[in-house]
Coordinates of C-alpha atoms and ligand atoms in Angstrom, one line a residue:
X405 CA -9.3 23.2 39.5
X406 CA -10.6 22.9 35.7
X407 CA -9.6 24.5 32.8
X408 CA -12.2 25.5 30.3
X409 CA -10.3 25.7 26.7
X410 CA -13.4 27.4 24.4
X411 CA -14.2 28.4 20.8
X412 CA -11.6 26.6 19.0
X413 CA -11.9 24.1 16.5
X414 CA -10.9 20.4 17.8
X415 CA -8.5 18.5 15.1
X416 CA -8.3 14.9 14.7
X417 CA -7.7 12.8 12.0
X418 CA -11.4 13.1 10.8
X419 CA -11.1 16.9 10.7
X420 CA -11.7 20.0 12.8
X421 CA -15.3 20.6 15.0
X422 CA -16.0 23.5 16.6
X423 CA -15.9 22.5 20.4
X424 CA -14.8 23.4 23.9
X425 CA -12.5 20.8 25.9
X426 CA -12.3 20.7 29.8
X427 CA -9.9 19.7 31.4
X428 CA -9.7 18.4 35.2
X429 CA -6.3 18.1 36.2
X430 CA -4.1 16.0 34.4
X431 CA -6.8 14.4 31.9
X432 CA -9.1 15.7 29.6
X433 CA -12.8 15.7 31.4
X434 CA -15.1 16.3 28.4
X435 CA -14.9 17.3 25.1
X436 CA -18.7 19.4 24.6
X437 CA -20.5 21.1 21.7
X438 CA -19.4 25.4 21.9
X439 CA -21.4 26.8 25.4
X440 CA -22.2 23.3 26.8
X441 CA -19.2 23.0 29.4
X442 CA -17.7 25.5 32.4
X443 CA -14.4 25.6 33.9
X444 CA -13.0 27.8 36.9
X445 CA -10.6 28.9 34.4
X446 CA -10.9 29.6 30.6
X447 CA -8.1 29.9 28.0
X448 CA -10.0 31.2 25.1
X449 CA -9.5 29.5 21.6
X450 CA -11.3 31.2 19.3
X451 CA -10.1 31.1 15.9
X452 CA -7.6 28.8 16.4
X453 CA -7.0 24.9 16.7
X454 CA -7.2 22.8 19.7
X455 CA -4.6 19.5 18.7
X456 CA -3.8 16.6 20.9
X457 CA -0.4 16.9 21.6
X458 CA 2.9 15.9 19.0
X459 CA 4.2 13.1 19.8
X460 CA 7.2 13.2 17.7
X461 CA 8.6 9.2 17.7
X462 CA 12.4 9.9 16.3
X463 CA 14.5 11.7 18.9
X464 CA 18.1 11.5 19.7
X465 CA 19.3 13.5 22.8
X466 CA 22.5 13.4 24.6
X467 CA 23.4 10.2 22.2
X468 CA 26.8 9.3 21.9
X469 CA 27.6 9.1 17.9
X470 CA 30.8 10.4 15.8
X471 CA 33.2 10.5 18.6
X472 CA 30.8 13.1 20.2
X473 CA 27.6 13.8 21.6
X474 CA 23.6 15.0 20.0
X475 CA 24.0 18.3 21.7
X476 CA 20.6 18.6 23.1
X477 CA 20.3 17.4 26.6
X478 CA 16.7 15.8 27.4
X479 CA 16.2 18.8 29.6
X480 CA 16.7 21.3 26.9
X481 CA 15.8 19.2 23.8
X482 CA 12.2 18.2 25.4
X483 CA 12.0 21.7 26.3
X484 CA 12.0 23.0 22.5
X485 CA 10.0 20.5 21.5
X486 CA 7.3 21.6 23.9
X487 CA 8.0 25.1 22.3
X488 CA 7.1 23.8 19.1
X489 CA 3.9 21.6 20.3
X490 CA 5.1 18.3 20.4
X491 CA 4.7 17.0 24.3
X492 CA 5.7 13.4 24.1
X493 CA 9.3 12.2 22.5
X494 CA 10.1 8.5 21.8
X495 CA 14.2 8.8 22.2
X496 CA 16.0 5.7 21.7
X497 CA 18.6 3.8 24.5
X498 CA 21.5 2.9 22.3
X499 CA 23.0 -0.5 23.0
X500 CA 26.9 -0.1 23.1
X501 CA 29.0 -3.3 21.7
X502 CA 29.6 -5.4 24.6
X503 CA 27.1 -4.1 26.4
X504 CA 23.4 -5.4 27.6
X505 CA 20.2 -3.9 26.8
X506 CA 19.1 -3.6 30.5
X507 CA 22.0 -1.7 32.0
X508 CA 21.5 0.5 28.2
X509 CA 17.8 1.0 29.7
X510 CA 19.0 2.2 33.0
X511 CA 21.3 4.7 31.5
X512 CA 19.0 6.4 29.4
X513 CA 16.8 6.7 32.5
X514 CA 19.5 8.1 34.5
X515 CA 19.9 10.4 31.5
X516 CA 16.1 11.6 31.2
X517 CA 14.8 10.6 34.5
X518 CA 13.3 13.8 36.7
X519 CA 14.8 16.1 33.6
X520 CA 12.3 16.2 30.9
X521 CA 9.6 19.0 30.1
X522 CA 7.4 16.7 28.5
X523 CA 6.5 13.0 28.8
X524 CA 8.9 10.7 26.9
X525 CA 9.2 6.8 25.8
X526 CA 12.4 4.8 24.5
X527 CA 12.8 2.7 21.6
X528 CA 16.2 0.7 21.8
X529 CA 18.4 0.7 19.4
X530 CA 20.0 -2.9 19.0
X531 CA 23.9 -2.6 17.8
X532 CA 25.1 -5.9 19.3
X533 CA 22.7 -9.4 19.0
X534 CA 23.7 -12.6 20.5
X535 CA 21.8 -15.1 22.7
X536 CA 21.8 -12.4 25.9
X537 CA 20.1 -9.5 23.8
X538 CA 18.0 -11.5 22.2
X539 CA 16.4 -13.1 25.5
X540 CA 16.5 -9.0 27.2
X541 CA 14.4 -7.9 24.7
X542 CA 11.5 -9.7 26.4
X543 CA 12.5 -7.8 29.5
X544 CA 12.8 -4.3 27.7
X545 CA 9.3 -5.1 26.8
X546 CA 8.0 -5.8 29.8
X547 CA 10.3 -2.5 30.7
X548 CA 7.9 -0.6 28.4
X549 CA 9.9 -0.6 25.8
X550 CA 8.0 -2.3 22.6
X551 CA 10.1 -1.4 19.7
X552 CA 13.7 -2.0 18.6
X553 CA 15.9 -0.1 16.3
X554 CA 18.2 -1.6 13.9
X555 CA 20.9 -0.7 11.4
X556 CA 22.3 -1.9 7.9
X557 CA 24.1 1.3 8.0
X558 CA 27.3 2.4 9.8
X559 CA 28.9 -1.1 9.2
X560 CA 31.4 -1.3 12.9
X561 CA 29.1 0.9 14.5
X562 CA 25.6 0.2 14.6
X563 CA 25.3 -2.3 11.6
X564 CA 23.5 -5.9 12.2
X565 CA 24.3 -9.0 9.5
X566 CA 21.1 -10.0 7.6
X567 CA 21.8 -13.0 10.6
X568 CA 21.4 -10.9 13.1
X569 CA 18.4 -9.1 11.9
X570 CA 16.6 -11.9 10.8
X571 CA 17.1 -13.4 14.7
X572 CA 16.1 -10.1 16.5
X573 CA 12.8 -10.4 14.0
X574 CA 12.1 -13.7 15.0
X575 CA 12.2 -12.5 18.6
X576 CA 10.4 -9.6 18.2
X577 CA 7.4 -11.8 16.4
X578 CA 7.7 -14.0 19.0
X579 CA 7.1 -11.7 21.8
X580 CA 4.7 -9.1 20.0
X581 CA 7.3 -5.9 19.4
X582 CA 8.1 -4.3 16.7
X583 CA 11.4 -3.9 14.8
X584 CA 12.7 -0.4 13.4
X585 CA 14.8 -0.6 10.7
X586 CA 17.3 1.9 9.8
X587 CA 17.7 0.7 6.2
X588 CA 21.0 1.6 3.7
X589 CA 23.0 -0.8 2.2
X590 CA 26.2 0.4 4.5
X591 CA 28.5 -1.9 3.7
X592 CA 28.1 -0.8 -0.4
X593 CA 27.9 2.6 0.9
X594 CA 31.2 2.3 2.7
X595 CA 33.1 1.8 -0.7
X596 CA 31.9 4.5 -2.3
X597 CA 32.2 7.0 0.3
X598 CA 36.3 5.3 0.4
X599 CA 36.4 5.9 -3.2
X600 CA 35.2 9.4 -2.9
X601 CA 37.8 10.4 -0.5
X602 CA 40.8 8.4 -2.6
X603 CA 39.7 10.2 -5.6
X604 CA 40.1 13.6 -3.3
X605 CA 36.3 14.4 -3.1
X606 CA 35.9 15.8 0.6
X607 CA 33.1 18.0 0.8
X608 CA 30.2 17.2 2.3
X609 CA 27.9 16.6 -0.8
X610 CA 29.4 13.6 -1.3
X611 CA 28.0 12.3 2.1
X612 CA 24.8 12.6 -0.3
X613 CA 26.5 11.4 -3.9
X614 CA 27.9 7.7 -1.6
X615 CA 24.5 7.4 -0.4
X616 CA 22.4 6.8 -3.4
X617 CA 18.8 6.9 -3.3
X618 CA 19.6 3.2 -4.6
X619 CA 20.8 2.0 -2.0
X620 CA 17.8 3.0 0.4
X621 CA 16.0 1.2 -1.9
X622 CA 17.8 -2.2 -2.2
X623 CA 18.3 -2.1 1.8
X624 CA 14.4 -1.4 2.3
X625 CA 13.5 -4.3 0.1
X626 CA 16.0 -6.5 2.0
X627 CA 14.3 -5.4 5.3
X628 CA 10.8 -6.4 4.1
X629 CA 12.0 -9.3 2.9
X630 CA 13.5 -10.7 5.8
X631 CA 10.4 -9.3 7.8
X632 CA 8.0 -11.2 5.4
X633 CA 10.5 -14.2 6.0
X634 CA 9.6 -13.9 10.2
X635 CA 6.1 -12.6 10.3
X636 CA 7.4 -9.7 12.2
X637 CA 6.1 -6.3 12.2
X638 CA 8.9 -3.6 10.5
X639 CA 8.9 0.4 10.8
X640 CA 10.9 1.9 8.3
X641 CA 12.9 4.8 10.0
X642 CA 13.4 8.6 8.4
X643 CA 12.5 7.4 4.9
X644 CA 14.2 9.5 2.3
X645 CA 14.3 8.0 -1.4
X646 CA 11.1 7.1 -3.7
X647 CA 13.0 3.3 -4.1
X648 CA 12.2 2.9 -0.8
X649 CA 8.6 4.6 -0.1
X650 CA 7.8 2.0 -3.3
X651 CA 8.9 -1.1 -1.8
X652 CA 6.9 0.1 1.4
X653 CA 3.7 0.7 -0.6
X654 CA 4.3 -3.0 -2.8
X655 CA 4.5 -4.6 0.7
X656 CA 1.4 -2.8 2.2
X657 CA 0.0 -3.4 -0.9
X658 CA 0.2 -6.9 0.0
X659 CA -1.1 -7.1 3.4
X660 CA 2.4 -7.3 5.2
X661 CA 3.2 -5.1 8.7
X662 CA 5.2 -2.3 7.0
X663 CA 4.7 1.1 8.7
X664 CA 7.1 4.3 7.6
X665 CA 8.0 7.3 9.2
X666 CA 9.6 10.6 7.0
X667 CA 11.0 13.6 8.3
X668 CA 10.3 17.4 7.4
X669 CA 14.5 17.5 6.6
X670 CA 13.1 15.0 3.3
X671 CA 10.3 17.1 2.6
X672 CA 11.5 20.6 2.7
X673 CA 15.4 20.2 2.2
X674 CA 17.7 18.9 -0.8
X675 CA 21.0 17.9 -2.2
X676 CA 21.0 21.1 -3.0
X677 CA 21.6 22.2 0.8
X678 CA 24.1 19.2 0.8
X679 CA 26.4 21.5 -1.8
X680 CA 26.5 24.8 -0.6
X681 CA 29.6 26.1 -0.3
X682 CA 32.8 26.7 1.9
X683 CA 31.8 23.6 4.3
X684 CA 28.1 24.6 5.4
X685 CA 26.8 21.6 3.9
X686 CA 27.9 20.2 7.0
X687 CA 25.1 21.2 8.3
X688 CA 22.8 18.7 6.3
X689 CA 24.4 16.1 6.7
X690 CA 22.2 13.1 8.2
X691 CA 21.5 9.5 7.1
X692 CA 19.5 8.8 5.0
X693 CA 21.1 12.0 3.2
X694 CA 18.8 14.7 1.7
X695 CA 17.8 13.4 -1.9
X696 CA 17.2 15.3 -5.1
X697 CA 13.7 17.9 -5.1
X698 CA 11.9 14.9 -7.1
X699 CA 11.3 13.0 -4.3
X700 CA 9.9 15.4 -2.1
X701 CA 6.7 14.9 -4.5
X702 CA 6.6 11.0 -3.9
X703 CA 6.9 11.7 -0.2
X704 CA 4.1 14.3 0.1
X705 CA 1.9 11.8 -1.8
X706 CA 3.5 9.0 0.2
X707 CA 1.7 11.0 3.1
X708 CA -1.6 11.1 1.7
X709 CA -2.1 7.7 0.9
X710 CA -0.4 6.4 4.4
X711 CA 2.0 4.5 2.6
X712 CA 4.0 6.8 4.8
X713 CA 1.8 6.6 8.2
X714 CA 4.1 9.1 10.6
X715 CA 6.8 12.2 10.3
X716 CA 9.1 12.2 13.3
X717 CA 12.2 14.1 13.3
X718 CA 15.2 12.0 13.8
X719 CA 16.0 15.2 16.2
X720 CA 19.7 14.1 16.3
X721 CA 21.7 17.8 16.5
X722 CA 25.8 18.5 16.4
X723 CA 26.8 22.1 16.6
X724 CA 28.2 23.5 13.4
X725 CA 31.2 24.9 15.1
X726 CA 33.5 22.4 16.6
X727 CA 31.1 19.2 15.7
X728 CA 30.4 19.2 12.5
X729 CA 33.7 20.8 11.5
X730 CA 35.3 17.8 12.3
X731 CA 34.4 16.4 9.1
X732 CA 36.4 18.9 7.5
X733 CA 38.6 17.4 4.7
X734 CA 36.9 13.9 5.3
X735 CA 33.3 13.9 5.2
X736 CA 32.8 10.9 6.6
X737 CA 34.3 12.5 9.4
X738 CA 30.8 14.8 10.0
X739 CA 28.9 13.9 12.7
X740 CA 25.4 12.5 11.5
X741 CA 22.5 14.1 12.4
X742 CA 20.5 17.6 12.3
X743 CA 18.3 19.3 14.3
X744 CA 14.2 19.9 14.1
X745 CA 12.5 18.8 17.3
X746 CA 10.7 22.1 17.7
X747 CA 9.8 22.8 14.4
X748 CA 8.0 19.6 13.2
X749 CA 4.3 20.7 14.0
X750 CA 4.8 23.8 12.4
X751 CA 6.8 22.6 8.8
X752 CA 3.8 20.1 8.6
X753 CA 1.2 23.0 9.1
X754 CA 2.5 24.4 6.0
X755 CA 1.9 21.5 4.5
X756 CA -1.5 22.0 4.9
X757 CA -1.5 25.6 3.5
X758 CA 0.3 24.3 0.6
X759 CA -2.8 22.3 0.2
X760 CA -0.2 18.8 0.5
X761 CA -2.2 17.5 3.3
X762 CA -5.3 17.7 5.4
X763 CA -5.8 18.9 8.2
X764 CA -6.9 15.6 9.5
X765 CA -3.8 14.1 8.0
X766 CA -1.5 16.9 9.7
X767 CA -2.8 15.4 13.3
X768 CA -2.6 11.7 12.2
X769 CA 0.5 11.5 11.0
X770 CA 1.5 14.3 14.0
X771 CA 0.1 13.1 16.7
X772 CA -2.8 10.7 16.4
X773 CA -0.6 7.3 14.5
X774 CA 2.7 7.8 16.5
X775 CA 0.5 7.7 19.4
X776 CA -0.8 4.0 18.1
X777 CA 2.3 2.5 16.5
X778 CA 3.9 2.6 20.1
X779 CA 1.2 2.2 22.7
X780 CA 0.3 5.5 23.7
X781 CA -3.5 5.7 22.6
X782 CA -5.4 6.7 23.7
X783 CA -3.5 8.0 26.5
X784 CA -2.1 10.2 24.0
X785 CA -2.8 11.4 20.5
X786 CA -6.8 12.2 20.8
X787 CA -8.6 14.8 22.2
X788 CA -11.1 13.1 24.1
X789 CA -12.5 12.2 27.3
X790 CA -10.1 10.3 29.8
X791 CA -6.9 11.0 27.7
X792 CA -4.0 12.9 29.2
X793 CA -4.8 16.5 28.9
X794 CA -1.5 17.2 26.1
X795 CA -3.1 20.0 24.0
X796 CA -1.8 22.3 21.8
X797 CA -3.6 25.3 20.7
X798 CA -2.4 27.0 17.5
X799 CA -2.9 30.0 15.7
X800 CA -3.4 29.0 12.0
X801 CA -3.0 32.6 10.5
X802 CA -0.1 33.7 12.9
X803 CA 3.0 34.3 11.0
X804 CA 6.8 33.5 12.4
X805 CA 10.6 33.3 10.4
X806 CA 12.3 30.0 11.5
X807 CA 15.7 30.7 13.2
X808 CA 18.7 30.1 14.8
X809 CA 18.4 33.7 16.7
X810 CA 15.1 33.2 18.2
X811 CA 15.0 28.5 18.3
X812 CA 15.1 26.9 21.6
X813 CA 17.1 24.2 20.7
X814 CA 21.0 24.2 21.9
X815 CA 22.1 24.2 18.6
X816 CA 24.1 26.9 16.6
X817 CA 22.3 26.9 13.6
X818 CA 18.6 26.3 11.9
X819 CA 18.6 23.8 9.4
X820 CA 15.8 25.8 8.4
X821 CA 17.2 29.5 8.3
X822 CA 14.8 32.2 7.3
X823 CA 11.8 29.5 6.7
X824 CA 8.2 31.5 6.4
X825 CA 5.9 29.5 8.2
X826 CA 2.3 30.5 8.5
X827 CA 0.7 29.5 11.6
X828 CA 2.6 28.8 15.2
X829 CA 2.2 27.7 18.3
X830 CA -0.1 29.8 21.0
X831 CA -0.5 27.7 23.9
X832 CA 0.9 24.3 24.8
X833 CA 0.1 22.0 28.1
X834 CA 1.3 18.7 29.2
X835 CA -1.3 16.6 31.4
X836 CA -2.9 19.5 32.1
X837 CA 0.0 21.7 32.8
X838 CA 0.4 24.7 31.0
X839 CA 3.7 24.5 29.6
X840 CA 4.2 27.1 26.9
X841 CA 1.8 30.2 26.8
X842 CA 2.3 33.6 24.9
X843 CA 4.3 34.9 28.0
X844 CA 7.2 31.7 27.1
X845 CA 7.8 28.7 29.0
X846 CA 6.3 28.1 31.7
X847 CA 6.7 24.7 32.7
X848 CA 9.7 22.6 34.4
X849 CA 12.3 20.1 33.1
X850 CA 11.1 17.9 35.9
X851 CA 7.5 17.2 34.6
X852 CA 7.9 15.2 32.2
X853 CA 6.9 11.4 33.3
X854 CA 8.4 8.5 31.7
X855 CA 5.8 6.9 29.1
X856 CA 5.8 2.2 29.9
X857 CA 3.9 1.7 25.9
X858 CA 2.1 -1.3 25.3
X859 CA 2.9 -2.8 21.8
X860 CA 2.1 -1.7 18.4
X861 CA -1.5 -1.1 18.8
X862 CA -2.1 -1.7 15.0
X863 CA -1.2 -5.2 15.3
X864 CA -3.4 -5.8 18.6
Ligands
URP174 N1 20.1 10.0 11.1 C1 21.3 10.5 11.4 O1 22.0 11.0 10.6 N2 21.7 10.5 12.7 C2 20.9 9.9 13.8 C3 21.1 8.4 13.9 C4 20.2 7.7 13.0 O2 19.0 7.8 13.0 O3 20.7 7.0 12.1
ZN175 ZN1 18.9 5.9 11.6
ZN176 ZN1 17.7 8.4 14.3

């Protein structure tokens, strides 16, 4: 059975075309000019866009973090994020202390395994290197897992000594993957947040105030270094502060591997949110925090000129009641992390009506980069012949109020409360499926397949 989908404009990182797209099955059969192609059935498009699908490379579901749990299961986090248009996730295993990256792997299948709406990938985050997780990451690759997370934050947590990272970088150059790099200066940021709390500042902006935008910076600059120092490839995660988007652009400036991802949170939110009162800054609290409005500007440009190549949304989301309150009285005490998986297509189509970004750019940094940074093109992230039929069509002039009361996500609040957005999602299917239609959800949380990447296709 095929699926004509006609009259819409195709988007892809050179623009939109007016074309119709068949699909046969699971995979897209032919993209044709307007007229050229039939199908048994038609969805028509007309006057909308025809995207490949999101893939939206920064997920955290079900993890394990602050003495509790992300609060969206795979089955009902991958099940907003097809709401929203995005129909692949890249969530990340998290390697506990003491524990081995394989058996880390297996959980996280366990966890997402047969209950996903979408298709989904892992990273693997890498809390605990010594001669046995340096010589698995060969095996996660082969595993399909090409890219590994690190952190100079949350020092007795997830942190890694400028040792360790420089080994796991020498591995990863060695065997082709690429290392993620959660970059603060967490061992700095540790004092002040202690100092804070001494002093008998509590509240949650002052997660933001001990987190200087400094301190991104310094920690950034320390990551390209050592990466320069290894010849290994280096993704800077949910990049916040202008320090840091700088030392990315001197280092691509210079030829080196450096790729960064930002998240709408950086782009839309502030400090400002950080500070509202009677404890609902809790909400925004994340790491890297929400920075002053000025750097939203260096961001958006960051955006343009691919010094910032990808948005994901570090989807990692704690329930305001009973979650985040736990950080009341200590802030250190909130659980980091907020939620955004279904809403990243849509905050970055307003970026286009703002005039920020292109169209083009919306679908690169969307769909069409994430898809090449970690091995999924062009399996995923083009509308073209042979590729997995993930397509989103999207109604640019629809209108829609970003909410708690009417969000998919199982999460008690919006992060984005009362947000205007112009344009929203119309129809969304998953190799070939149709998954989200104007009647709702109409797909399962056993469809989704789990993604084996090759490796970072910009290096091959
Ligand atoms: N970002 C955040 O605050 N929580 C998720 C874990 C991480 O990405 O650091
Ligand atoms: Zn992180
Ligand atoms: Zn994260």
């Amino acid at each position: 059975m095929t699926t004509l989908i006609k009259g819409g404009q195709v988007v892809s990182p050179s623009g939109a075309l007016l074309a119709d797209v068949l699909v046969d099955g699971e995979t897209i059969a032919a993209v044709g000019a307007p007229g050229t192609l039939t199908g048994d059935e038609t969805i028509d498009a007309t006057g909308k866009y025809v995207l490949p699908g999101g893939i939206d490379a920064h997920t955290h579901m079900e993890m394990p973090f602050g003495g509790t749990h992300s609060v969206d299961t795979f089955s009902t986090g991958t099940t907003a994020a097809a709401w929203g248009g995005t129909t692949t996730i890249i969530d990340f295993a998290v390697q506990a202390k003491g524990t081995s990256l394989l058996s880390t792997l297996d959980k996280w299948h366990s966890k997402a395994d047969g209950n996903c709406a979408i298709d989904y990938g892992f990273h693997m985050i890498v809390s605990d290197v010594n001669d046995q997780s340096l010589k698995e990451m060969e095996a996660c690759v082969d595993g399909g897992v090409g890219s590994f997370k690190m952190f100079m934050a949350y020092p007795g947590v997830f942190y890694s000594t400028d040792g360790e990272i420089l080994l796991a970088m020498q591995k990863a150059r060695e065997i082709g993957a690429t290392i993620m790099m959660h970059a603060e200066n967490g061992i700095a940021i540790d004092q002040l947040a202690a100092q804070a709390v001494a002093a008998g500042n509590t509240d949650p902006v002052q997660h933001g105030l001990t987190r200087p935008p400094e301190l991104e910076g310094e920690a950034t600059s320390r990551a390209i270094q050592l990466a320069k120092v290894t010849g290994a490839p280096l993704y800077i995660v949910h990049l916040s502060a202008s320090q840091a988007l700088a030392a990315v652009a001197e280092a691509r400036n210079d030829g080196q591997n450096v790729f960064a991802e930002t998240c709408p949170q950086y782009l839309y939110l502030s400090i400002e949110d950080l500070a509202k009162p009677d404890f609902e800054g809790a909400k925004y609290v994340a790491s890297p925090p929400l920075r002053e409005k000025s750097h939203q500007a260096d961001l958006w440009r960051g955006l343009r000129t691919n010094d910032l190549s990808v948005v994901s949304t570090d989807h990692c989301p704690f329930c305001f009641k009973d979650q985040k309150e736990l950080g009341r009285g200590d802030f250190r005490a909130i659980p980091n992390g907020m939620p955004g998986v279904e809403h990243r297509m849509d905050l970055l189509h307003q970026g286009v009506v703002a005039g920020e970004l292109t169209l083009g750019r919306w679908v690169e940094t969307c769909s069409a980069t994430p898809a090449r940074m970690f091995g999924l093109y062009p399996r995923k992230g083009v509308i073209a012949a042979g590729s997995d039929a993930d397509i989103v069509i999207y109604d640019p002039s629809a209108t829609q109020t970003l909410s708690a009361e009417t969000h998919h996500m199982n999460v008690d609040y919006s992060a984005y409360e009362g947000f205007e957005i112009t344009g929203r999602v119309h129809t969304v299917l998953s190799r070939g499926r149709v998954v989200v239609s104007p009647d709702g959800f109409t797909g399962s949380t056993s469809h989704g397949k789990f993604l084996s990447r090759s490796l970072n296709q910009y290096l091959n």
